[in-house]
């Protein structure tokens, strides 16, 4: 099936910011961007990298969670609940992009987050997980696949064929 992707950028958004009580600017930006998306659209959501890089780890260090697993679980739940609310409000079809494992120091956290995220999305009747995370890793699953590397921090557009293949499976 043919389709056109129109980027809608929301910078600095953590999954944690999507909780109902939050009024931090990135959440307001997210809400403003959502207003620009028509009802019944197909939307790919890709958040969680900042949570894995700093948010959850800092919260665990400050004893806000007993461990990393609890921090991930809470943040995944906040994310899923927010996306399900958006789906119901706008009657959109929502696809969840896996968090990318580009950074060496956060890769294990990203793997654990994606595992819970995938499980929780698959249990949702409103969301679809774009299941290509494993292809972003080397065959042994330890490192980021260098063919998708750009600058050590970001992923190269060369991964888009994985996104296309995942969308074709569920679209």
JSON list of N, CA and C in Angstrom, two decimals, residues 27-100:
[
{"chain": "A", "resi": 27, "resn": "UNK", "atom": "N", "xyz": [5.14, 18.49, 26.73]},
{"chain": "A", "resi": 27, "resn": "UNK", "atom": "CA", "xyz": [3.80, 17.91, 26.65]},
{"chain": "A", "resi": 27, "resn": "UNK", "atom": "C", "xyz": [2.85, 18.86, 25.92]},
{"chain": "A", "resi": 28, "resn": "UNK", "atom": "N", "xyz": [2.95, 20.13, 26.21]},
{"chain": "A", "resi": 28, "resn": "UNK", "atom": "CA", "xyz": [2.10, 21.12, 25.51]},
{"chain": "A", "resi": 28, "resn": "UNK", "atom": "C", "xyz": [2.41, 21.12, 24.02]},
{"chain": "A", "resi": 29, "resn": "UNK", "atom": "N", "xyz": [3.68, 20.99, 23.67]},
{"chain": "A", "resi": 29, "resn": "UNK", "atom": "CA", "xyz": [4.07, 20.90, 22.27]},
{"chain": "A", "resi": 29, "resn": "UNK", "atom": "C", "xyz": [3.46, 19.66, 21.62]},
{"chain": "A", "resi": 30, "resn": "UNK", "atom": "N", "xyz": [3.51, 18.53, 22.32]},
{"chain": "A", "resi": 30, "resn": "UNK", "atom": "CA", "xyz": [2.89, 17.30, 21.85]},
{"chain": "A", "resi": 30, "resn": "UNK", "atom": "C", "xyz": [1.41, 17.51, 21.58]},
{"chain": "A", "resi": 31, "resn": "UNK", "atom": "N", "xyz": [0.72, 18.15, 22.51]},
{"chain": "A", "resi": 31, "resn": "UNK", "atom": "CA", "xyz": [-0.71, 18.40, 22.34]},
{"chain": "A", "resi": 31, "resn": "UNK", "atom": "C", "xyz": [-0.98, 19.32, 21.15]},
{"chain": "A", "resi": 32, "resn": "UNK", "atom": "N", "xyz": [-0.14, 20.33, 20.96]},
{"chain": "A", "resi": 32, "resn": "UNK", "atom": "CA", "xyz": [-0.29, 21.23, 19.81]},
{"chain": "A", "resi": 32, "resn": "UNK", "atom": "C", "xyz": [-0.06, 20.50, 18.50]},
{"chain": "A", "resi": 33, "resn": "UNK", "atom": "N", "xyz": [0.94, 19.64, 18.47]},
{"chain": "A", "resi": 33, "resn": "UNK", "atom": "CA", "xyz": [1.20, 18.87, 17.25]},
{"chain": "A", "resi": 33, "resn": "UNK", "atom": "C", "xyz": [0.03, 17.93, 16.97]},
{"chain": "A", "resi": 34, "resn": "UNK", "atom": "N", "xyz": [-0.52, 17.30, 17.99]},
{"chain": "A", "resi": 34, "resn": "UNK", "atom": "CA", "xyz": [-1.67, 16.41, 17.79]},
{"chain": "A", "resi": 34, "resn": "UNK", "atom": "C", "xyz": [-2.84, 17.15, 17.15]},
{"chain": "A", "resi": 35, "resn": "UNK", "atom": "N", "xyz": [-3.02, 18.41, 17.52]},
{"chain": "A", "resi": 35, "resn": "UNK", "atom": "CA", "xyz": [-4.11, 19.20, 16.92]},
{"chain": "A", "resi": 35, "resn": "UNK", "atom": "C", "xyz": [-3.94, 19.36, 15.42]},
{"chain": "A", "resi": 36, "resn": "UNK", "atom": "N", "xyz": [-2.71, 19.29, 14.93]},
{"chain": "A", "resi": 36, "resn": "UNK", "atom": "CA", "xyz": [-2.46, 19.45, 13.50]},
{"chain": "A", "resi": 36, "resn": "UNK", "atom": "C", "xyz": [-2.63, 18.14, 12.72]},
{"chain": "A", "resi": 37, "resn": "UNK", "atom": "N", "xyz": [-2.88, 17.06, 13.43]},
{"chain": "A", "resi": 37, "resn": "UNK", "atom": "CA", "xyz": [-3.06, 15.75, 12.79]},
{"chain": "A", "resi": 37, "resn": "UNK", "atom": "C", "xyz": [-4.55, 15.51, 12.62]},
{"chain": "A", "resi": 38, "resn": "UNK", "atom": "N", "xyz": [-4.98, 15.23, 11.39]},
{"chain": "A", "resi": 38, "resn": "UNK", "atom": "CA", "xyz": [-6.42, 15.03, 11.17]},
{"chain": "A", "resi": 38, "resn": "UNK", "atom": "C", "xyz": [-6.95, 13.77, 11.84]},
{"chain": "A", "resi": 39, "resn": "UNK", "atom": "N", "xyz": [-8.21, 13.81, 12.21]},
{"chain": "A", "resi": 39, "resn": "UNK", "atom": "CA", "xyz": [-8.87, 12.60, 12.72]},
{"chain": "A", "resi": 39, "resn": "UNK", "atom": "C", "xyz": [-8.77, 11.51, 11.66]},
{"chain": "A", "resi": 40, "resn": "UNK", "atom": "N", "xyz": [-8.72, 10.29, 12.12]},
{"chain": "A", "resi": 40, "resn": "UNK", "atom": "CA", "xyz": [-8.65, 9.08, 11.29]},
{"chain": "A", "resi": 40, "resn": "UNK", "atom": "C", "xyz": [-7.33, 8.92, 10.54]},
{"chain": "A", "resi": 41, "resn": "UNK", "atom": "N", "xyz": [-6.32, 9.68, 10.91]},
{"chain": "A", "resi": 41, "resn": "UNK", "atom": "CA", "xyz": [-4.99, 9.55, 10.29]},
{"chain": "A", "resi": 41, "resn": "UNK", "atom": "C", "xyz": [-4.28, 8.31, 10.82]},
{"chain": "A", "resi": 42, "resn": "UNK", "atom": "N", "xyz": [-3.26, 7.90, 10.11]},
{"chain": "A", "resi": 42, "resn": "UNK", "atom": "CA", "xyz": [-2.35, 6.86, 10.58]},
{"chain": "A", "resi": 42, "resn": "UNK", "atom": "C", "xyz": [-1.13, 7.59, 11.12]},
{"chain": "A", "resi": 43, "resn": "UNK", "atom": "N", "xyz": [-0.75, 7.26, 12.37]},
{"chain": "A", "resi": 43, "resn": "UNK", "atom": "CA", "xyz": [0.31, 8.01, 13.04]},
{"chain": "A", "resi": 43, "resn": "UNK", "atom": "C", "xyz": [1.33, 7.05, 13.64]},
{"chain": "A", "resi": 44, "resn": "UNK", "atom": "N", "xyz": [2.62, 7.36, 13.44]},
{"chain": "A", "resi": 44, "resn": "UNK", "atom": "CA", "xyz": [3.70, 6.61, 14.06]},
{"chain": "A", "resi": 44, "resn": "UNK", "atom": "C", "xyz": [4.21, 7.44, 15.24]},
{"chain": "A", "resi": 45, "resn": "UNK", "atom": "N", "xyz": [4.18, 6.84, 16.42]},
{"chain": "A", "resi": 45, "resn": "UNK", "atom": "CA", "xyz": [4.70, 7.50, 17.62]},
{"chain": "A", "resi": 45, "resn": "UNK", "atom": "C", "xyz": [6.04, 6.89, 17.99]},
{"chain": "A", "resi": 46, "resn": "UNK", "atom": "N", "xyz": [7.00, 7.73, 18.29]},
{"chain": "A", "resi": 46, "resn": "UNK", "atom": "CA", "xyz": [8.33, 7.25, 18.64]},
{"chain": "A", "resi": 46, "resn": "UNK", "atom": "C", "xyz": [8.93, 8.04, 19.78]},
{"chain": "A", "resi": 47, "resn": "UNK", "atom": "N", "xyz": [8.59, 7.68, 20.99]},
{"chain": "A", "resi": 47, "resn": "UNK", "atom": "CA", "xyz": [9.11, 8.36, 22.17]},
{"chain": "A", "resi": 47, "resn": "UNK", "atom": "C", "xyz": [9.71, 7.34, 23.13]},
{"chain": "A", "resi": 48, "resn": "UNK", "atom": "N", "xyz": [10.51, 7.81, 24.05]},
{"chain": "A", "resi": 48, "resn": "UNK", "atom": "CA", "xyz": [11.07, 6.94, 25.09]},
{"chain": "A", "resi": 48, "resn": "UNK", "atom": "C", "xyz": [12.58, 6.97, 25.19]},
{"chain": "A", "resi": 49, "resn": "UNK", "atom": "N", "xyz": [13.26, 7.48, 24.17]},
{"chain": "A", "resi": 49, "resn": "UNK", "atom": "CA", "xyz": [14.72, 7.49, 24.20]},
{"chain": "A", "resi": 49, "resn": "UNK", "atom": "C", "xyz": [15.25, 8.33, 25.35]},
{"chain": "A", "resi": 50, "resn": "UNK", "atom": "N", "xyz": [14.67, 9.50, 25.56]},
{"chain": "A", "resi": 50, "resn": "UNK", "atom": "CA", "xyz": [15.15, 10.37, 26.64]},
{"chain": "A", "resi": 50, "resn": "UNK", "atom": "C", "xyz": [14.86, 9.73, 28.00]},
{"chain": "A", "resi": 51, "resn": "UNK", "atom": "N", "xyz": [13.73, 9.06, 28.12]},
{"chain": "A", "resi": 51, "resn": "UNK", "atom": "CA", "xyz": [13.44, 8.34, 29.37]},
{"chain": "A", "resi": 51, "resn": "UNK", "atom": "C", "xyz": [14.54, 7.33, 29.67]},
{"chain": "A", "resi": 52, "resn": "UNK", "atom": "N", "xyz": [14.99, 6.61, 28.62]},
{"chain": "A", "resi": 52, "resn": "UNK", "atom": "CA", "xyz": [16.03, 5.59, 28.80]},
{"chain": "A", "resi": 52, "resn": "UNK", "atom": "C", "xyz": [17.40, 6.21, 29.04]},
{"chain": "A", "resi": 53, "resn": "UNK", "atom": "N", "xyz": [17.64, 7.36, 28.47]},
{"chain": "A", "resi": 53, "resn": "UNK", "atom": "CA", "xyz": [18.95, 8.01, 28.59]},
{"chain": "A", "resi": 53, "resn": "UNK", "atom": "C", "xyz": [19.13, 8.72, 29.92]},
{"chain": "A", "resi": 54, "resn": "UNK", "atom": "N", "xyz": [18.06, 9.31, 30.44]},
{"chain": "A", "resi": 54, "resn": "UNK", "atom": "CA", "xyz": [18.23, 10.08, 31.66]},
{"chain": "A", "resi": 54, "resn": "UNK", "atom": "C", "xyz": [17.06, 9.96, 32.63]},
{"chain": "A", "resi": 55, "resn": "UNK", "atom": "N", "xyz": [15.85, 10.04, 32.15]},
{"chain": "A", "resi": 55, "resn": "UNK", "atom": "CA", "xyz": [14.70, 10.13, 33.06]},
{"chain": "A", "resi": 55, "resn": "UNK", "atom": "C", "xyz": [14.58, 8.99, 34.04]},
{"chain": "A", "resi": 56, "resn": "UNK", "atom": "N", "xyz": [14.54, 7.78, 33.56]},
{"chain": "A", "resi": 56, "resn": "UNK", "atom": "CA", "xyz": [14.33, 6.62, 34.44]},
{"chain": "A", "resi": 56, "resn": "UNK", "atom": "C", "xyz": [15.55, 6.39, 35.32]},
{"chain": "A", "resi": 57, "resn": "UNK", "atom": "N", "xyz": [16.74, 6.48, 34.74]},
{"chain": "A", "resi": 57, "resn": "UNK", "atom": "CA", "xyz": [17.96, 6.23, 35.50]},
{"chain": "A", "resi": 57, "resn": "UNK", "atom": "C", "xyz": [18.13, 7.22, 36.64]},
{"chain": "A", "resi": 58, "resn": "UNK", "atom": "N", "xyz": [17.84, 8.49, 36.38]},
{"chain": "A", "resi": 58, "resn": "UNK", "atom": "CA", "xyz": [17.91, 9.51, 37.42]},
{"chain": "A", "resi": 58, "resn": "UNK", "atom": "C", "xyz": [16.88, 9.23, 38.52]},
{"chain": "A", "resi": 59, "resn": "UNK", "atom": "N", "xyz": [15.67, 8.87, 38.11]},
{"chain": "A", "resi": 59, "resn": "UNK", "atom": "CA", "xyz": [14.62, 8.58, 39.09]},
{"chain": "A", "resi": 59, "resn": "UNK", "atom": "C", "xyz": [14.97, 7.37, 39.95]},
{"chain": "A", "resi": 60, "resn": "UNK", "atom": "N", "xyz": [15.58, 6.36, 39.37]},
{"chain": "A", "resi": 60, "resn": "UNK", "atom": "CA", "xyz": [16.02, 5.19, 40.15]},
{"chain": "A", "resi": 60, "resn": "UNK", "atom": "C", "xyz": [17.11, 5.61, 41.13]},
{"chain": "A", "resi": 61, "resn": "UNK", "atom": "N", "xyz": [18.06, 6.42, 40.67]},
{"chain": "A", "resi": 61, "resn": "UNK", "atom": "CA", "xyz": [19.14, 6.89, 41.56]},
{"chain": "A", "resi": 61, "resn": "UNK", "atom": "C", "xyz": [18.59, 7.73, 42.71]},
{"chain": "A", "resi": 62, "resn": "UNK", "atom": "N", "xyz": [17.47, 8.40, 42.49]},
{"chain": "A", "resi": 62, "resn": "UNK", "atom": "CA", "xyz": [16.84, 9.22, 43.54]},
{"chain": "A", "resi": 62, "resn": "UNK", "atom": "C", "xyz": [15.82, 8.42, 44.36]},
{"chain": "A", "resi": 63, "resn": "UNK", "atom": "N", "xyz": [15.81, 7.10, 44.16]},
{"chain": "A", "resi": 63, "resn": "UNK", "atom": "CA", "xyz": [14.92, 6.18, 44.88]},
{"chain": "A", "resi": 63, "resn": "UNK", "atom": "C", "xyz": [13.44, 6.45, 44.65]},
{"chain": "A", "resi": 64, "resn": "UNK", "atom": "N", "xyz": [13.09, 6.99, 43.48]},
{"chain": "A", "resi": 64, "resn": "UNK", "atom": "CA", "xyz": [11.69, 7.16, 43.13]},
{"chain": "A", "resi": 64, "resn": "UNK", "atom": "C", "xyz": [11.08, 5.84, 42.66]},
{"chain": "A", "resi": 65, "resn": "UNK", "atom": "N", "xyz": [11.94, 4.93, 42.19]},
{"chain": "A", "resi": 65, "resn": "UNK", "atom": "CA", "xyz": [11.55, 3.57, 41.83]},
{"chain": "A", "resi": 65, "resn": "UNK", "atom": "C", "xyz": [12.50, 2.64, 42.55]},
{"chain": "A", "resi": 66, "resn": "UNK", "atom": "N", "xyz": [12.02, 1.43, 42.87]},
{"chain": "A", "resi": 66, "resn": "UNK", "atom": "CA", "xyz": [12.89, 0.49, 43.58]},
{"chain": "A", "resi": 66, "resn": "UNK", "atom": "C", "xyz": [14.02, -0.03, 42.70]},
{"chain": "A", "resi": 67, "resn": "UNK", "atom": "N", "xyz": [13.75, -0.07, 41.38]},
{"chain": "A", "resi": 67, "resn": "UNK", "atom": "CA", "xyz": [14.78, -0.54, 40.46]},
{"chain": "A", "resi": 67, "resn": "UNK", "atom": "C", "xyz": [14.42, -0.12, 39.03]},
{"chain": "A", "resi": 68, "resn": "UNK", "atom": "N", "xyz": [15.28, -0.44, 38.10]},
{"chain": "A", "resi": 68, "resn": "UNK", "atom": "CA", "xyz": [15.09, -0.08, 36.71]},
{"chain": "A", "resi": 68, "resn": "UNK", "atom": "C", "xyz": [13.81, -0.68, 36.14]},
{"chain": "A", "resi": 69, "resn": "UNK", "atom": "N", "xyz": [13.53, -1.93, 36.48]},
{"chain": "A", "resi": 69, "resn": "UNK", "atom": "CA", "xyz": [12.33, -2.60, 35.96]},
{"chain": "A", "resi": 69, "resn": "UNK", "atom": "C", "xyz": [11.06, -1.84, 36.35]},
{"chain": "A", "resi": 70, "resn": "UNK", "atom": "N", "xyz": [10.97, -1.38, 37.59]},
{"chain": "A", "resi": 70, "resn": "UNK", "atom": "CA", "xyz": [9.80, -0.62, 38.02]},
{"chain": "A", "resi": 70, "resn": "UNK", "atom": "C", "xyz": [9.73, 0.72, 37.28]},
{"chain": "A", "resi": 71, "resn": "UNK", "atom": "N", "xyz": [10.87, 1.39, 37.12]},
{"chain": "A", "resi": 71, "resn": "UNK", "atom": "CA", "xyz": [10.88, 2.66, 36.39]},
{"chain": "A", "resi": 71, "resn": "UNK", "atom": "C", "xyz": [10.42, 2.49, 34.96]},
{"chain": "A", "resi": 72, "resn": "UNK", "atom": "N", "xyz": [10.88, 1.45, 34.31]},
{"chain": "A", "resi": 72, "resn": "UNK", "atom": "CA", "xyz": [10.45, 1.18, 32.94]},
{"chain": "A", "resi": 72, "resn": "UNK", "atom": "C", "xyz": [8.96, 0.90, 32.89]},
{"chain": "A", "resi": 73, "resn": "UNK", "atom": "N", "xyz": [8.50, 0.05, 33.80]},
{"chain": "A", "resi": 73, "resn": "UNK", "atom": "CA", "xyz": [7.09, -0.32, 33.83]},
{"chain": "A", "resi": 73, "resn": "UNK", "atom": "C", "xyz": [6.18, 0.89, 34.00]},
{"chain": "A", "resi": 74, "resn": "UNK", "atom": "N", "xyz": [6.52, 1.77, 34.91]},
{"chain": "A", "resi": 74, "resn": "UNK", "atom": "CA", "xyz": [5.71, 2.97, 35.14]},
{"chain": "A", "resi": 74, "resn": "UNK", "atom": "C", "xyz": [5.70, 3.86, 33.90]},
{"chain": "A", "resi": 75, "resn": "UNK", "atom": "N", "xyz": [6.86, 4.07, 33.30]},
{"chain": "A", "resi": 75, "resn": "UNK", "atom": "CA", "xyz": [6.94, 4.95, 32.14]},
{"chain": "A", "resi": 75, "resn": "UNK", "atom": "C", "xyz": [6.26, 4.36, 30.91]},
{"chain": "A", "resi": 76, "resn": "UNK", "atom": "N", "xyz": [6.37, 3.07, 30.72]},
{"chain": "A", "resi": 76, "resn": "UNK", "atom": "CA", "xyz": [5.66, 2.42, 29.61]},
{"chain": "A", "resi": 76, "resn": "UNK", "atom": "C", "xyz": [4.16, 2.58, 29.81]},
{"chain": "A", "resi": 77, "resn": "UNK", "atom": "N", "xyz": [3.69, 2.41, 31.01]},
{"chain": "A", "resi": 77, "resn": "UNK", "atom": "CA", "xyz": [2.26, 2.52, 31.27]},
{"chain": "A", "resi": 77, "resn": "UNK", "atom": "C", "xyz": [1.76, 3.95, 31.01]},
{"chain": "A", "resi": 78, "resn": "UNK", "atom": "N", "xyz": [2.51, 4.95, 31.44]},
{"chain": "A", "resi": 78, "resn": "UNK", "atom": "CA", "xyz": [2.15, 6.34, 31.17]},
{"chain": "A", "resi": 78, "resn": "UNK", "atom": "C", "xyz": [2.04, 6.56, 29.66]},
{"chain": "A", "resi": 79, "resn": "UNK", "atom": "N", "xyz": [3.01, 6.08, 28.92]},
{"chain": "A", "resi": 79, "resn": "UNK", "atom": "CA", "xyz": [3.06, 6.22, 27.46]},
{"chain": "A", "resi": 79, "resn": "UNK", "atom": "C", "xyz": [1.85, 5.55, 26.80]},
{"chain": "A", "resi": 80, "resn": "UNK", "atom": "N", "xyz": [1.60, 4.31, 27.17]},
{"chain": "A", "resi": 80, "resn": "UNK", "atom": "CA", "xyz": [0.50, 3.55, 26.56]},
{"chain": "A", "resi": 80, "resn": "UNK", "atom": "C", "xyz": [-0.84, 4.21, 26.86]},
{"chain": "A", "resi": 81, "resn": "UNK", "atom": "N", "xyz": [-1.06, 4.60, 28.11]},
{"chain": "A", "resi": 81, "resn": "UNK", "atom": "CA", "xyz": [-2.32, 5.23, 28.46]},
{"chain": "A", "resi": 81, "resn": "UNK", "atom": "C", "xyz": [-2.53, 6.53, 27.68]},
{"chain": "A", "resi": 82, "resn": "UNK", "atom": "N", "xyz": [-1.47, 7.31, 27.51]},
{"chain": "A", "resi": 82, "resn": "UNK", "atom": "CA", "xyz": [-1.57, 8.56, 26.75]},
{"chain": "A", "resi": 82, "resn": "UNK", "atom": "C", "xyz": [-1.89, 8.28, 25.28]},
{"chain": "A", "resi": 83, "resn": "UNK", "atom": "N", "xyz": [-1.22, 7.30, 24.69]},
{"chain": "A", "resi": 83, "resn": "UNK", "atom": "CA", "xyz": [-1.48, 6.98, 23.28]},
{"chain": "A", "resi": 83, "resn": "UNK", "atom": "C", "xyz": [-2.89, 6.43, 23.08]},
{"chain": "A", "resi": 84, "resn": "UNK", "atom": "N", "xyz": [-3.33, 5.58, 23.98]},
{"chain": "A", "resi": 84, "resn": "UNK", "atom": "CA", "xyz": [-4.69, 5.05, 23.86]},
{"chain": "A", "resi": 84, "resn": "UNK", "atom": "C", "xyz": [-5.73, 6.17, 23.95]},
{"chain": "A", "resi": 85, "resn": "UNK", "atom": "N", "xyz": [-5.47, 7.13, 24.80]},
{"chain": "A", "resi": 85, "resn": "UNK", "atom": "CA", "xyz": [-6.38, 8.27, 24.92]},
{"chain": "A", "resi": 85, "resn": "UNK", "atom": "C", "xyz": [-6.43, 9.06, 23.61]},
{"chain": "A", "resi": 86, "resn": "UNK", "atom": "N", "xyz": [-5.27, 9.26, 22.99]},
{"chain": "A", "resi": 86, "resn": "UNK", "atom": "CA", "xyz": [-5.21, 9.97, 21.71]},
{"chain": "A", "resi": 86, "resn": "UNK", "atom": "C", "xyz": [-5.96, 9.21, 20.63]},
{"chain": "A", "resi": 87, "resn": "UNK", "atom": "N", "xyz": [-5.76, 7.90, 20.59]},
{"chain": "A", "resi": 87, "resn": "UNK", "atom": "CA", "xyz": [-6.44, 7.06, 19.60]},
{"chain": "A", "resi": 87, "resn": "UNK", "atom": "C", "xyz": [-7.95, 7.21, 19.73]},
{"chain": "A", "resi": 88, "resn": "UNK", "atom": "N", "xyz": [-8.44, 7.14, 20.95]},
{"chain": "A", "resi": 88, "resn": "UNK", "atom": "CA", "xyz": [-9.89, 7.23, 21.16]},
{"chain": "A", "resi": 88, "resn": "UNK", "atom": "C", "xyz": [-10.41, 8.63, 20.85]},
{"chain": "A", "resi": 89, "resn": "UNK", "atom": "N", "xyz": [-9.66, 9.65, 21.18]},
{"chain": "A", "resi": 89, "resn": "UNK", "atom": "CA", "xyz": [-10.11, 11.02, 20.96]},
{"chain": "A", "resi": 89, "resn": "UNK", "atom": "C", "xyz": [-10.13, 11.41, 19.49]},
{"chain": "A", "resi": 90, "resn": "UNK", "atom": "N", "xyz": [-9.14, 10.94, 18.73]},
{"chain": "A", "resi": 90, "resn": "UNK", "atom": "CA", "xyz": [-9.00, 11.36, 17.33]},
{"chain": "A", "resi": 90, "resn": "UNK", "atom": "C", "xyz": [-9.34, 10.26, 16.32]},
{"chain": "A", "resi": 91, "resn": "UNK", "atom": "N", "xyz": [-9.67, 9.08, 16.83]},
{"chain": "A", "resi": 91, "resn": "UNK", "atom": "CA", "xyz": [-10.00, 7.95, 15.95]},
{"chain": "A", "resi": 91, "resn": "UNK", "atom": "C", "xyz": [-8.88, 7.68, 14.95]},
{"chain": "A", "resi": 92, "resn": "UNK", "atom": "N", "xyz": [-7.64, 7.73, 15.45]},
{"chain": "A", "resi": 92, "resn": "UNK", "atom": "CA", "xyz": [-6.49, 7.48, 14.58]},
{"chain": "A", "resi": 92, "resn": "UNK", "atom": "C", "xyz": [-6.06, 6.02, 14.67]},
{"chain": "A", "resi": 93, "resn": "UNK", "atom": "N", "xyz": [-5.26, 5.61, 13.73]},
{"chain": "A", "resi": 93, "resn": "UNK", "atom": "CA", "xyz": [-4.57, 4.32, 13.78]},
{"chain": "A", "resi": 93, "resn": "UNK", "atom": "C", "xyz": [-3.17, 4.63, 14.27]},
{"chain": "A", "resi": 94, "resn": "UNK", "atom": "N", "xyz": [-2.76, 4.04, 15.38]},
{"chain": "A", "resi": 94, "resn": "UNK", "atom": "CA", "xyz": [-1.49, 4.38, 16.02]},
{"chain": "A", "resi": 94, "resn": "UNK", "atom": "C", "xyz": [-0.50, 3.23, 15.94]},
{"chain": "A", "resi": 95, "resn": "UNK", "atom": "N", "xyz": [0.67, 3.54, 15.43]},
{"chain": "A", "resi": 95, "resn": "UNK", "atom": "CA", "xyz": [1.78, 2.60, 15.37]},
{"chain": "A", "resi": 95, "resn": "UNK", "atom": "C", "xyz": [2.86, 3.09, 16.32]},
{"chain": "A", "resi": 96, "resn": "UNK", "atom": "N", "xyz": [3.46, 2.17, 17.05]},
{"chain": "A", "resi": 96, "resn": "UNK", "atom": "CA", "xyz": [4.50, 2.52, 18.02]},
{"chain": "A", "resi": 96, "resn": "UNK", "atom": "C", "xyz": [5.85, 2.05, 17.49]},
{"chain": "A", "resi": 97, "resn": "UNK", "atom": "N", "xyz": [6.72, 3.02, 17.26]},
{"chain": "A", "resi": 97, "resn": "UNK", "atom": "CA", "xyz": [8.08, 2.79, 16.79]},
{"chain": "A", "resi": 97, "resn": "UNK", "atom": "C", "xyz": [8.94, 2.36, 17.97]},
{"chain": "A", "resi": 98, "resn": "UNK", "atom": "N", "xyz": [9.77, 1.34, 17.81]},
{"chain": "A", "resi": 98, "resn": "UNK", "atom": "CA", "xyz": [10.65, 0.97, 18.92]},
{"chain": "A", "resi": 98, "resn": "UNK", "atom": "C", "xyz": [11.67, 2.08, 19.19]},
{"chain": "A", "resi": 99, "resn": "UNK", "atom": "N", "xyz": [12.13, 2.14, 20.43]},
{"chain": "A", "resi": 99, "resn": "UNK", "atom": "CA", "xyz": [13.20, 3.08, 20.77]},
{"chain": "A", "resi": 99, "resn": "UNK", "atom": "C", "xyz": [14.47, 2.55, 20.11]},
{"chain": "A", "resi": 100, "resn": "UNK", "atom": "N", "xyz": [15.23, 3.44, 19.54]},
{"chain": "A", "resi": 100, "resn": "UNK", "atom": "CA", "xyz": [16.43, 3.01, 18.82]},
{"chain": "A", "resi": 100, "resn": "UNK", "atom": "C", "xyz": [17.62, 2.85, 19.76]}
]
